[in-house]
Each structure stands twice: as structure tokens, then as C-alpha cells.
mmCIF file of C-alpha atoms in Angstrom:
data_model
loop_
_atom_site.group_PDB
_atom_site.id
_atom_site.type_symbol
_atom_site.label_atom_id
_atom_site.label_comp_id
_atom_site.label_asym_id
_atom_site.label_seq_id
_atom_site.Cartn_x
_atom_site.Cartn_y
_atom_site.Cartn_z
ATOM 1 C CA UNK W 1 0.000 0.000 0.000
ATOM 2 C CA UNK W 2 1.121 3.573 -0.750
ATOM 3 C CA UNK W 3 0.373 6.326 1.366
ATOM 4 C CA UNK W 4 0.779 10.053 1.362
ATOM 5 C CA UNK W 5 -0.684 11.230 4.460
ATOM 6 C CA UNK W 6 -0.986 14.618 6.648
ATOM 7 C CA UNK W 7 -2.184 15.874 9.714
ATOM 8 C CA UNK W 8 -2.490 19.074 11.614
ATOM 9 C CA UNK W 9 -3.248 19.642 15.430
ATOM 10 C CA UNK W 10 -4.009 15.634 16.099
ATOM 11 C CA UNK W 11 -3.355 12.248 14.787
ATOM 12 C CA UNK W 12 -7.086 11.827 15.322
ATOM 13 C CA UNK W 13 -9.123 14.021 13.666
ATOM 14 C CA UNK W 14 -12.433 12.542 15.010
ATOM 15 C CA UNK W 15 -11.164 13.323 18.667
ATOM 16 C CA UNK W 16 -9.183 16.910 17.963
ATOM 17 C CA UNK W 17 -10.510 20.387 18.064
ATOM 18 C CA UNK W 18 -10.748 22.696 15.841
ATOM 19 C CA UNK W 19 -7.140 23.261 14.127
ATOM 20 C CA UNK W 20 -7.125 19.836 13.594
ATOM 21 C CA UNK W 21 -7.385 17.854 10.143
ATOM 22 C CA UNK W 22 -6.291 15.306 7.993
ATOM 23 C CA UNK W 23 -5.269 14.014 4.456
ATOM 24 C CA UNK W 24 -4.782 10.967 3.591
ATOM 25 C CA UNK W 25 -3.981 9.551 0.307
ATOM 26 C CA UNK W 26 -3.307 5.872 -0.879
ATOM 27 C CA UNK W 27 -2.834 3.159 -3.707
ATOM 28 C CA UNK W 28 -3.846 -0.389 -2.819
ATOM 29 C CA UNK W 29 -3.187 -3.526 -4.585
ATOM 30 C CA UNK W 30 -5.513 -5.366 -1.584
ATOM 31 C CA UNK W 31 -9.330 -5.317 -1.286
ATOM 32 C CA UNK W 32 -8.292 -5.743 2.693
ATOM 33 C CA UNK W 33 -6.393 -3.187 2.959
ATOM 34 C CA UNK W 34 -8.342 -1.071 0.656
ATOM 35 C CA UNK W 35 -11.221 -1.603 3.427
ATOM 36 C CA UNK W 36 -8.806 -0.289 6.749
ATOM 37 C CA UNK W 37 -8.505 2.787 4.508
ATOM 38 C CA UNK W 38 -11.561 4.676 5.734
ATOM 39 C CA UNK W 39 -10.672 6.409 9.157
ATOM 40 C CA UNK W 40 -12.711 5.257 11.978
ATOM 41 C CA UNK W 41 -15.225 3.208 9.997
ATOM 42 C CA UNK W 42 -15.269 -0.808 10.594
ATOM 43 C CA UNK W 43 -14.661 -2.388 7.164
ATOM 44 C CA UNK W 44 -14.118 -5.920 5.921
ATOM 45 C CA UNK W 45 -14.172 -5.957 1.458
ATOM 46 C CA UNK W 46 -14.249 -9.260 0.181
ATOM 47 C CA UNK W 47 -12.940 -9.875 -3.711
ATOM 48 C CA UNK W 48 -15.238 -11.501 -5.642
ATOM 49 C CA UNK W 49 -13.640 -11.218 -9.195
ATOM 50 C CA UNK W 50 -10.663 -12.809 -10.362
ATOM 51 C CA UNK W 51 -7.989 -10.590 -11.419
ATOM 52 C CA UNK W 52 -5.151 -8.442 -9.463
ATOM 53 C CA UNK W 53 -6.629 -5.715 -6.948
ATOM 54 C CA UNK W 54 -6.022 -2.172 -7.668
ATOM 55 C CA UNK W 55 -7.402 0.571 -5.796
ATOM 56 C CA UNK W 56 -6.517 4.281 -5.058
ATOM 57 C CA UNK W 57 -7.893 6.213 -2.269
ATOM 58 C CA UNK W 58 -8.732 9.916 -1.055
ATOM 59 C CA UNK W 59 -9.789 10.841 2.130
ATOM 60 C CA UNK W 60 -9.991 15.036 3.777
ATOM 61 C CA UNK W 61 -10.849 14.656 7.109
ATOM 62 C CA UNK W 62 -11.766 18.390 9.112
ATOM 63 C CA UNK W 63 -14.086 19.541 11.833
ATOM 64 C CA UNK W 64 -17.243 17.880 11.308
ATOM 65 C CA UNK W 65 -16.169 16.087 7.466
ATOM 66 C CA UNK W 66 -15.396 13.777 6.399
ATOM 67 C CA UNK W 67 -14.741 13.729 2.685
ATOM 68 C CA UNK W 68 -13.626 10.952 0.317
ATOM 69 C CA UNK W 69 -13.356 8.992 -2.539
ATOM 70 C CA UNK W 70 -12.847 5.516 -3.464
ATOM 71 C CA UNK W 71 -12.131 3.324 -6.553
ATOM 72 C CA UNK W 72 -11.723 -0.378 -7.470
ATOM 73 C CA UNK W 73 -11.290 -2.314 -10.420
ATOM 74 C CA UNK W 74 -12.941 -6.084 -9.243
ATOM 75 C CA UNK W 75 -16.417 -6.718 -7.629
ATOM 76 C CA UNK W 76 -16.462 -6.232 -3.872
ATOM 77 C CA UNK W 77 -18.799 -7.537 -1.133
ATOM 78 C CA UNK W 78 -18.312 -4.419 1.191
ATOM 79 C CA UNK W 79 -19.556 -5.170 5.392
ATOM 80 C CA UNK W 80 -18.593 -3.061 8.083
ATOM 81 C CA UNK W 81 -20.295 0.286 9.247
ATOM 82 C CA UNK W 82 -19.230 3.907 9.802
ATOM 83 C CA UNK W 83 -18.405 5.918 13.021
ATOM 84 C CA UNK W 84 -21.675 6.166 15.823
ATOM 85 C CA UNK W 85 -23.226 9.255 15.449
ATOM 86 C CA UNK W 86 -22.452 10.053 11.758
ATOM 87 C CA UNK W 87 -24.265 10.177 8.574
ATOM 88 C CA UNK W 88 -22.859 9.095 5.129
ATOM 89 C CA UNK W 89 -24.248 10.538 1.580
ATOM 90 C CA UNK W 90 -22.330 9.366 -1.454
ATOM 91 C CA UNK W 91 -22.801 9.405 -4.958
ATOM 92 C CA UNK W 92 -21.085 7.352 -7.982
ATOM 93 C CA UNK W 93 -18.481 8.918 -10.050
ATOM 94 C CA UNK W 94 -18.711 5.622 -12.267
ATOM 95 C CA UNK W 95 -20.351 2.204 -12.409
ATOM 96 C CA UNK W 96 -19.667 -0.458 -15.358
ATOM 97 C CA UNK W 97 -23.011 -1.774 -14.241
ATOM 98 C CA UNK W 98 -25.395 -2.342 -10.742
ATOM 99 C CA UNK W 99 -24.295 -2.455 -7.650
ATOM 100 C CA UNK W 100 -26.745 -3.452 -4.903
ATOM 101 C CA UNK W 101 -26.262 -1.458 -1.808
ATOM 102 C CA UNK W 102 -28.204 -3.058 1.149
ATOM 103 C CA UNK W 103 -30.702 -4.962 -0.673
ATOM 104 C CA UNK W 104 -31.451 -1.975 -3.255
ATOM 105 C CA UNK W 105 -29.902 -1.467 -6.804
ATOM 106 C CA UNK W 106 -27.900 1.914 -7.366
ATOM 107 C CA UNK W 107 -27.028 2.934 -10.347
ATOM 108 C CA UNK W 108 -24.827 6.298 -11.330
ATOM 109 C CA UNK W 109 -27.819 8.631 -10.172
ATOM 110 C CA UNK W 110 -28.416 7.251 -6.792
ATOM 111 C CA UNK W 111 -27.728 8.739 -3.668
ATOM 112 C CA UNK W 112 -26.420 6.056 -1.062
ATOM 113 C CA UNK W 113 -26.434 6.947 2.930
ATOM 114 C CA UNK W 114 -25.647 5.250 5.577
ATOM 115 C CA UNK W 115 -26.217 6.003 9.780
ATOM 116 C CA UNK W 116 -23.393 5.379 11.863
ATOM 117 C CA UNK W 117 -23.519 1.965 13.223
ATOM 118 C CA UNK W 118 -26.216 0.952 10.819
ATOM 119 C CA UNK W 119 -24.704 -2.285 8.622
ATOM 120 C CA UNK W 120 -23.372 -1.770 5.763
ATOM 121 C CA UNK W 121 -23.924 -4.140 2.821
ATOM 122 C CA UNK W 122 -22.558 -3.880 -0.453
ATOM 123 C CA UNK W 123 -22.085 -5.345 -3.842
ATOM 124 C CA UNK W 124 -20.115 -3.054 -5.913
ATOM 125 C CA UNK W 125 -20.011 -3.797 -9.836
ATOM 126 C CA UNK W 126 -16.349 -4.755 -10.959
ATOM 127 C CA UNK W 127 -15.502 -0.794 -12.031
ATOM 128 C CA UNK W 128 -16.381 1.328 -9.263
ATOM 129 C CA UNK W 129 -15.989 5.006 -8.014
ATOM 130 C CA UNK W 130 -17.438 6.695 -5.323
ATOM 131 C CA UNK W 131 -17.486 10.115 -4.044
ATOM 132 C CA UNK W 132 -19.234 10.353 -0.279
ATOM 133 C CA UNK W 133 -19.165 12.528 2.942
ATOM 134 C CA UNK W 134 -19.567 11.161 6.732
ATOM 135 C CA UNK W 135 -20.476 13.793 8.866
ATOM 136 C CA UNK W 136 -21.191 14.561 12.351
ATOM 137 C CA UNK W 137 -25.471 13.764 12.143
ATOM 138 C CA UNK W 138 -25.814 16.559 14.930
ATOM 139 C CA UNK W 139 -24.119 19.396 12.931
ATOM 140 C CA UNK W 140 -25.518 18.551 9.380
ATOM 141 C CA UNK W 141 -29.062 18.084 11.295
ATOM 142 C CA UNK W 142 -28.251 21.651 13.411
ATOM 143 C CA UNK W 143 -27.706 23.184 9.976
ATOM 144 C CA UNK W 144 -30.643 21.857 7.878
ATOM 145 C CA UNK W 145 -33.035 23.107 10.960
ATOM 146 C CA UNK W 146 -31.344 26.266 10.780
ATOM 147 C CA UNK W 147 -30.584 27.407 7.697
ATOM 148 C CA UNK W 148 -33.323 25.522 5.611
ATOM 149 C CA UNK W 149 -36.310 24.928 8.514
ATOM 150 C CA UNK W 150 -35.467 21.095 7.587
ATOM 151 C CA UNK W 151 -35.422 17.895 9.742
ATOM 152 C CA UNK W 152 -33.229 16.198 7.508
ATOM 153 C CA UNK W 153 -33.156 12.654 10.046
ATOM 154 C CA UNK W 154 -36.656 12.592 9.500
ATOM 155 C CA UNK W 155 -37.069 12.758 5.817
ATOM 156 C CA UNK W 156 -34.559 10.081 5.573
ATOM 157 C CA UNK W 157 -35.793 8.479 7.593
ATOM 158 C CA UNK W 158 -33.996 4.293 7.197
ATOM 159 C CA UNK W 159 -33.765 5.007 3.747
ATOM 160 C CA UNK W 160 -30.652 3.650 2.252
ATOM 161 C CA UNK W 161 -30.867 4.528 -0.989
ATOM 162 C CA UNK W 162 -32.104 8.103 -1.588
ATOM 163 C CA UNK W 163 -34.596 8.920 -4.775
ATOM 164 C CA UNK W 164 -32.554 11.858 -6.635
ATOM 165 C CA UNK W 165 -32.948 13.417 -10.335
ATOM 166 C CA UNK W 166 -30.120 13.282 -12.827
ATOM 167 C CA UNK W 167 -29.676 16.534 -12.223
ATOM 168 C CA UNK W 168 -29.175 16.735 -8.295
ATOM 169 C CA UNK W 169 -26.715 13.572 -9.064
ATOM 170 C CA UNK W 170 -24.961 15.549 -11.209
ATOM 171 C CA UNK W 171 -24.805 18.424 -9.371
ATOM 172 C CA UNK W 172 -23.665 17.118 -6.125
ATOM 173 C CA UNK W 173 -21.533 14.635 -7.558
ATOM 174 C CA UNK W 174 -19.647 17.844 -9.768
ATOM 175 C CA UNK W 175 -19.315 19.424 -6.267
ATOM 176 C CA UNK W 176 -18.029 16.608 -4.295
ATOM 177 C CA UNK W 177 -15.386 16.369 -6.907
ATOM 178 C CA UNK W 178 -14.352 20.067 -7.187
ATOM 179 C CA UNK W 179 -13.952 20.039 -3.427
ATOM 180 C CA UNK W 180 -11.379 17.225 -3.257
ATOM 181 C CA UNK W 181 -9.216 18.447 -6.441
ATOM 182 C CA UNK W 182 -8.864 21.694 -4.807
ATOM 183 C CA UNK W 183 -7.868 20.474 -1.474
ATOM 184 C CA UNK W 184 -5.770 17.820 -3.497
ATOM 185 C CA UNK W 185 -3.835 21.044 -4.819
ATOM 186 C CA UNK W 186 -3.859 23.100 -1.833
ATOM 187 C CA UNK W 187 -4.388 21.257 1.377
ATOM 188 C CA UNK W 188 -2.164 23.083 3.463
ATOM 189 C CA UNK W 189 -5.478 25.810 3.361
ATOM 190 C CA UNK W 190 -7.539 23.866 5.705
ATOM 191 C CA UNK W 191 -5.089 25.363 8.385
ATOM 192 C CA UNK W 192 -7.722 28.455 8.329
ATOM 193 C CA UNK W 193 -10.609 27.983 10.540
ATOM 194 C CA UNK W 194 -12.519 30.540 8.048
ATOM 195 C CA UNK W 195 -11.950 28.061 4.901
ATOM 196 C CA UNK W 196 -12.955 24.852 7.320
ATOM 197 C CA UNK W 197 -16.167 26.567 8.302
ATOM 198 C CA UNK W 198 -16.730 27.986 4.885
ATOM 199 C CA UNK W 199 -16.306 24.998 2.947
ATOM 200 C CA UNK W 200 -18.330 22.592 5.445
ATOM 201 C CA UNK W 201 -21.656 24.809 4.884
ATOM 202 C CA UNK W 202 -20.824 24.543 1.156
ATOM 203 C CA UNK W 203 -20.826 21.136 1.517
ATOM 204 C CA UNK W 204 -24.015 20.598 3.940
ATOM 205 C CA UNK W 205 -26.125 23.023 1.839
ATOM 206 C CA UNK W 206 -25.169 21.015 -1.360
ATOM 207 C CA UNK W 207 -26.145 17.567 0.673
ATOM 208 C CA UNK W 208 -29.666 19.433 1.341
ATOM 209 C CA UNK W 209 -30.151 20.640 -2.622
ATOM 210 C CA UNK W 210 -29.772 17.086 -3.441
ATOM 211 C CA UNK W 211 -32.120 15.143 -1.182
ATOM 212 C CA UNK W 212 -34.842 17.074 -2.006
ATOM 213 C CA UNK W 213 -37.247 18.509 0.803
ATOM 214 C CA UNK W 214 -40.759 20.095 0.875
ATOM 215 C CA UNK W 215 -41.877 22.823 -1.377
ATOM 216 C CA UNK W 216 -40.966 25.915 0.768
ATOM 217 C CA UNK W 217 -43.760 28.763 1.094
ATOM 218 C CA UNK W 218 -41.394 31.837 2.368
ATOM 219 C CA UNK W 219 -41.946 34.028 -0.044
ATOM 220 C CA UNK W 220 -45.580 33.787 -0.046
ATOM 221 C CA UNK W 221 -45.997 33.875 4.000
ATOM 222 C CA UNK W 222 -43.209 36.451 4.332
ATOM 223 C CA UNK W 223 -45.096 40.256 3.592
ATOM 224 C CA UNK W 224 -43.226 42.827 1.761
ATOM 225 C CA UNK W 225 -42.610 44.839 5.588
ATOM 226 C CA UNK W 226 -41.568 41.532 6.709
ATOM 227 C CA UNK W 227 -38.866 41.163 4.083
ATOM 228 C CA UNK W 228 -37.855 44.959 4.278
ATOM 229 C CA UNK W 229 -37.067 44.171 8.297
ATOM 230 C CA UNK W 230 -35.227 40.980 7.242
ATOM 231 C CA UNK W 231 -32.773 42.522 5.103
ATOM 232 C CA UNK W 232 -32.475 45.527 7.275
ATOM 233 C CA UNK W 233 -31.806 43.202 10.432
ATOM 234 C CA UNK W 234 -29.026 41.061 7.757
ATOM 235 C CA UNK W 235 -27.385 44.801 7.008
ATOM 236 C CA UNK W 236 -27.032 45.242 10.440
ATOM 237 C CA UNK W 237 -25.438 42.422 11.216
ATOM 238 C CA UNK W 238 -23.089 42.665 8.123
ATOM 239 C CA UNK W 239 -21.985 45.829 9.711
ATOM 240 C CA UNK W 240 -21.448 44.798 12.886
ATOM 241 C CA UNK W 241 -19.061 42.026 11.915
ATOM 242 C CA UNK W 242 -17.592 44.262 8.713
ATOM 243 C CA UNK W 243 -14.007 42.286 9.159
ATOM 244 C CA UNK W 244 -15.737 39.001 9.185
ATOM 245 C CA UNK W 245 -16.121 36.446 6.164
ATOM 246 C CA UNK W 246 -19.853 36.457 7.163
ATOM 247 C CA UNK W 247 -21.913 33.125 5.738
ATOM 248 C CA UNK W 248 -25.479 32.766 4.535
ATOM 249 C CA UNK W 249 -25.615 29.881 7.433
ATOM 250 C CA UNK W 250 -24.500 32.842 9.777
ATOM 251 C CA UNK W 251 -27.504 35.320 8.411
ATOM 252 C CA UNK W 252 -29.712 32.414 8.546
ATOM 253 C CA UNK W 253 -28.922 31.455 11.991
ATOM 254 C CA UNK W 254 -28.628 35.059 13.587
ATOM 255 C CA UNK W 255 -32.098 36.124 11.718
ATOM 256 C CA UNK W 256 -33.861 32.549 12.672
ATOM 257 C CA UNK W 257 -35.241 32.075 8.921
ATOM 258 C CA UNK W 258 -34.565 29.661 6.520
ATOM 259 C CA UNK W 259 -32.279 30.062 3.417
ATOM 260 C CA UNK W 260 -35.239 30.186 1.463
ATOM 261 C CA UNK W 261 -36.953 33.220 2.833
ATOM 262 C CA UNK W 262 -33.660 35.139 3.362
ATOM 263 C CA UNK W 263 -33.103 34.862 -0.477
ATOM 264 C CA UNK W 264 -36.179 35.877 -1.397
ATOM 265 C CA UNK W 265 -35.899 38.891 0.958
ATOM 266 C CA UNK W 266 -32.992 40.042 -0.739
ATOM 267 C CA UNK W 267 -33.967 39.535 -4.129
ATOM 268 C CA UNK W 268 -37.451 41.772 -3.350
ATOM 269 C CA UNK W 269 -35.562 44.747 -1.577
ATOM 270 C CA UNK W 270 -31.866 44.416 -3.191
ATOM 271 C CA UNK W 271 -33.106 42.395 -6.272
ATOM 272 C CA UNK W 272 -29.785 40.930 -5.357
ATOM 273 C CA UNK W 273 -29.752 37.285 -3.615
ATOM 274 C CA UNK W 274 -27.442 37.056 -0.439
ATOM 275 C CA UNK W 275 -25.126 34.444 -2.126
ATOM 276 C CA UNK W 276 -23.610 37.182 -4.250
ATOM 277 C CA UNK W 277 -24.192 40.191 -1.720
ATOM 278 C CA UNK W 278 -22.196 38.433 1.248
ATOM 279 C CA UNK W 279 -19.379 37.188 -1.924
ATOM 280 C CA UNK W 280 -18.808 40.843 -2.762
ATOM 281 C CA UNK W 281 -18.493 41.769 0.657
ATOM 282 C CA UNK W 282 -15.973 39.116 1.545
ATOM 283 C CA UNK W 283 -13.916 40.091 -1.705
ATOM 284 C CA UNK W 284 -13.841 43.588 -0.767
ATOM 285 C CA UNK W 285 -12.658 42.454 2.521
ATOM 286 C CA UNK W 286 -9.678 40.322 1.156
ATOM 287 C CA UNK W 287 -8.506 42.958 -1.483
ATOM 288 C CA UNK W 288 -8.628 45.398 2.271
ATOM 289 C CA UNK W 289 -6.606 43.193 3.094
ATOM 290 C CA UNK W 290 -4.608 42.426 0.284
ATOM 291 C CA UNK W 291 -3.933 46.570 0.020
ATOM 292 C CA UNK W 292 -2.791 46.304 3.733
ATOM 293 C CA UNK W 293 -0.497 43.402 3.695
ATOM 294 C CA UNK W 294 3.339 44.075 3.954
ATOM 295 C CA UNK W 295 4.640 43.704 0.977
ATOM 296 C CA UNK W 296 6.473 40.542 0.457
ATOM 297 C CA UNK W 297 5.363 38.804 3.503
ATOM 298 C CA UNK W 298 1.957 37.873 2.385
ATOM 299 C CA UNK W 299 0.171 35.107 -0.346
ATOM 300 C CA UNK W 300 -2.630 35.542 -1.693
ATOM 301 C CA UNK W 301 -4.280 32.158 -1.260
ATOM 302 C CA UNK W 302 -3.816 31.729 2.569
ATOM 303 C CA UNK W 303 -5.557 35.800 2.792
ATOM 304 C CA UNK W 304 -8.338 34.122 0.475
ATOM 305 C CA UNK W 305 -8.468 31.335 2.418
ATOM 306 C CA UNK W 306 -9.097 33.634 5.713
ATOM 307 C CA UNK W 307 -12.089 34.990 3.932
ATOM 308 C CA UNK W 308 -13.574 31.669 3.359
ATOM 309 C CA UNK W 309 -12.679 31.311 -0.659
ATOM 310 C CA UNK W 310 -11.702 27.579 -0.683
ATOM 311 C CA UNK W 311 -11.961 27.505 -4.709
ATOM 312 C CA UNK W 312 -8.514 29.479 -5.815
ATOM 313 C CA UNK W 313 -9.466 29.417 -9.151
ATOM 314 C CA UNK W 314 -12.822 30.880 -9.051
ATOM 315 C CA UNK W 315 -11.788 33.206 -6.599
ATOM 316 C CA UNK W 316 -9.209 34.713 -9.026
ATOM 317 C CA UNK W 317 -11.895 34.785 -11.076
ATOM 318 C CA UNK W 318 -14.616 36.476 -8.944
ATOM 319 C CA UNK W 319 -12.082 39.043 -7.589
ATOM 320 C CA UNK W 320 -10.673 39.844 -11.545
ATOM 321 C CA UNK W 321 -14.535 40.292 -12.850
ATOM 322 C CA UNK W 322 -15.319 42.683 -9.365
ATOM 323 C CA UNK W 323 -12.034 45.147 -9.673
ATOM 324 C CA UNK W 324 -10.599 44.540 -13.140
ATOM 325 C CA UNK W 325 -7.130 43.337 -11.626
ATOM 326 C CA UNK W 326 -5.701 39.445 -10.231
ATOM 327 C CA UNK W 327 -5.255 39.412 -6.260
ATOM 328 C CA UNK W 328 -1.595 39.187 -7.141
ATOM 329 C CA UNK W 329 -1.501 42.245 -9.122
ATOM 330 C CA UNK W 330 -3.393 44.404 -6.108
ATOM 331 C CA UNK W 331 -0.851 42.676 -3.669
ATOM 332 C CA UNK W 332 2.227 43.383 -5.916
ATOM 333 C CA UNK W 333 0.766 47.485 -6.809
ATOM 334 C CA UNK W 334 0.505 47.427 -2.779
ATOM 335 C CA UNK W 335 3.800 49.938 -1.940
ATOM 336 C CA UNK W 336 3.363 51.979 -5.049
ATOM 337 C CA UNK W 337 0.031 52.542 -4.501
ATOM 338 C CA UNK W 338 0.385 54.372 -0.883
ATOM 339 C CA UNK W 339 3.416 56.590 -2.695
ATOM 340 C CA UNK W 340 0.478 57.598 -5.351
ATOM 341 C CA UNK W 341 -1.884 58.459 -3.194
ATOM 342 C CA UNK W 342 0.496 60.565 -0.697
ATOM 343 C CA UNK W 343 1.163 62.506 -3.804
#
């Protein structure tokens, strides 16, 4: 087996506060050890194929997360189950046919999910990839109640294999894999609390858009004076914590409404929705501090990264569209720009 591993703050991410997390990265050549890969779960893969074993392995393991993905090349009779007091949503990357999962078929659209301790029973067809998250079920349940008004134990209720659209499939599976090739390039980032926090609501709120809920009536129960007071209450809290990479989970949270009726709010009043309001605020926050930064003795991605932009490359992009320049050109213009303005 080879490994590239690394850890900050703990060996044992589950156990560690908040600095801590972990990356872990492996090639197998054994279904058994391909099964011990998966921190804290209990696994046992049997082979059922003929042919030589290969596998490869990706696990980011921080705060409440825990993201990876798997692949095989032979049919596998997975048993085991995850960590107590988790929750596991995974999608296929790719499938050369059916695999049954518990009893049920899943096929590339198909959301699988597993509670902790529940057993876990799996057939997986001979080619197979999987992109998943384990979470703690108390935080992701914490943050479905309070930023979408959701009780997202109860609609899954012992479901194991969750009813999802081509679309939502697509959608989460897209995001699952953006977030590990960017912390594949730049894992050193999760040292920032801001980026942890940031990119854990990304990932809960893009769990939630794919198991889909109940219609949502906000914006027909919420008056216009309602929605003027909402976004008035959101502004003052913006300003109040001006230096802050302020979330929608934050607004949501603070305000006690759901995602739902904070957007439409915003797009009534502002005819802007919060997504993009609180992204230009946190941009103009990290070219502040960008303008600030001695010169030299700063990057770019770890100041990013302390505003909650976990995605370099769209950041570079978001900040070039909003002020016509690269983050590296504003820090670089830094000491010539205070001799300008003196002038």
C-alpha cells in the first residue's frame, strides 16, 4: 500500500478540536487493505472477481467532514459500518453496471447513505468510483433546521438509498469532486478555521439541494414589511461584523429564517440574492486586506483562504470580474500605490 498522508493539530481528527485535520492519500493492490482505509469506519471488502486488486484512495478529514473517494477495479462484497453518530451521503463517479447497496440497486444517479452503526452491505459492480461525505449527524441536522427549517433525520428516515434526479446527481456529484481536487492542490489551506467553516456549509447546503425537501412557502408567508425588516436586520449584522467572512448559514442562523426566505428577501428589496451580496463583501474584505499586507510577507491564497474562498481558481476569477485586476496584481501594486496616493 502507498500512502501520502498529513495531519495538523491531532493524529485523530475525530477526537481533535478545531485546528485539527487530515489528508490521507493511498494506492492499494488489496481489497483488505483497501477496506482499513476509511478512518474510523469498521470495514471488511471481500474480492469476488478474479484478477489483481487495484485501488486508489482519497480521504480530507476536518471539523465535522469527512470527505472521500474511493475506486476499485474487481467486484467487492463491502460489510462493516461507519463511526456512531455520523451520517454518510455518497454518490457514484462511475459504475460499469449495478451495484446493490443493502438490498437496493444503485445505479450512477443514486444517492447512497448510511447512519453510523447501521450495517453496511454492499455489492459493488467490478468498475467502481465513489465520491461520499460522513459527517457529524448533529451538525448537518443543526444546519438543515437552521438554515433551511429542515429535519433532515426525519425525511430520511432508514432510507438507504435516496430517490434523486439526474440533475441533483450531477450536481452534487460535480461538487463533491471540485472540493477534493482543490484540497488535493492546496491542502495546506484547511489550516484556516474561516476556509474549514466555509467549505463545510458549502458542503451541507449542497447535501440538502440534493435530497430534495418540501416545497418551501417563504416568499408567499413572508409580507413585503416583513422582508424589508429581514434585510435591514441582515445589514445590520453585516456591519457589525464588517471584518468578518460572514456566511449565509451565519444570516440564517442570527435572523432565525430559513435560506429560502432570506433569499427571497434580498432579491425583493436588493433584487440581489445574499449568495452574491455576502461574496462581494468578503472580496472587498480580502482585497482590504490584500492593500494592507506588507509587501512581500503575504500570499494571496492563505488571505483568500481567511475569507472563506476555498476555490482558488474561481476566486481569481470572482475578484478579476469585481475590480478589473488578479489578487496578485493588487498585492504586488501594494507599496506603489500608498506613494500615489500621498502625492
Amino acid at each position: 500500500m502507498e500512502a501520502l498522508a498529513m495531519t495538523a493539530a491531532s493524529d485523530d481528527p475525530a477526537l481533535a478540536g478545531d485546528d485539527a485535520f487530515s489528508v490521507v492519500q493511498l494506492d492499494t493492490r488489496d481489497a483488505d487493505d483497501h477496506a482499513s482505509c476509511l478512518q474510523h469506519w469498521r470495514q471488511r471488502y471481500d474480492q469476488l472477481s478474479a484478477g489483481a486488486f487495484s485501488g486508489k484512495f482519497e480521504e480530507f478529514w476536518f471539523g465535522n467532514v469527512q470527505v472521500f473517494r474511493e475506486r476499485t477495479n474487481q467486484v467487492v462484497h463491502e460489510i462493516g459500518s461507519a463511526w456512531e453518530g455520523s451520517r454518510t451521503v455518497g454518490v457514484p463517479v462511475a459504475l460499469d453496471g449495478t451495484g446493490w447497496y443493502c438490498g437496493e440497486a444503485c445505479g450512477v444517479d443514486s444517492l447512497i447513505t448510511l447512519r453510523g452503526g447501521d450495517d453496511l452491505d454492499y455489492r459493488t459492480p467490478r468498475v467502481h468510483d465513489v465520491v461520499a461525505v460522513t459527517t457529524d449527524t448533529q451538525a448537518f441536522s443543526d444546519y438543515a433546521a437552521q438554515v433551511e427549517h429542515r429535519d433532515i433525520e426525519a425525511e430520511i428516515g432508514n432510507r438507504r438509498v435516496i430517490a434523486a434526479t439526474p440533475e441533483q446527481a450531477t450536481t452534487l456529484r460535480s461538487f463533491l469532486l471540485t472540493v477534493i481536487s482543490s484540497l488535493e492542490a492546496t491542502p495546506e489551506l484547511l489550516r484556516h478555521p474561516q476556509m474549514r467553516k466555509g467549505l463545510e456549509q458549502a458542503i451541507y447546503a449542497s447535501l440538502l439541494a440534493a435530497i430534495s425537501g418540501s416545497p418551501d412557502a417563504a416568499r408567499a408567508s413572508t409580507p413585503g414589511r416583513g422582508r424589508q425588516l429581514i434585510v435591514d436586520r441582515a445589514r445590520e449584522y453585516m456591519n457589525a461584523h464588517i471584518d468578518e467572512p460572514i456566511t449565509v448559514a451565519d444570516l440564517c442562523t442570527e435572523l432565525e429564517v430559513s435560506r429560502r426566505t432570506l433569499q427571497y428577501s434580498f432579491q425583493d428589496i436588493l433584487n440581489l440574492n445574499p449568495v452574491s451580496f455576502l461574496r462581494a463583501l468578503r472580496l472587498n474584505g480580502v482585497r482590504r486586506a490584500l492593500k494592507s499586507a506588507e509587501h512581500g510577507h503575504a500570499a494571496v491564497a492563505d488571505i483568500a483562504a481567511q475569507w472563506g474562498f476555498w476555490h482558488l481558481s474561481h476566486f481569481a476569477a470572482d475578484y478579476r470580474t469585481m475590480f478589473g485586476e488578479l489578487p496578485s496584481e493588487t498585492l504586488r501594486s501594494t507599496g506603489s500605490g500608498a506613494n500615489r496616493v500621498a502625492c
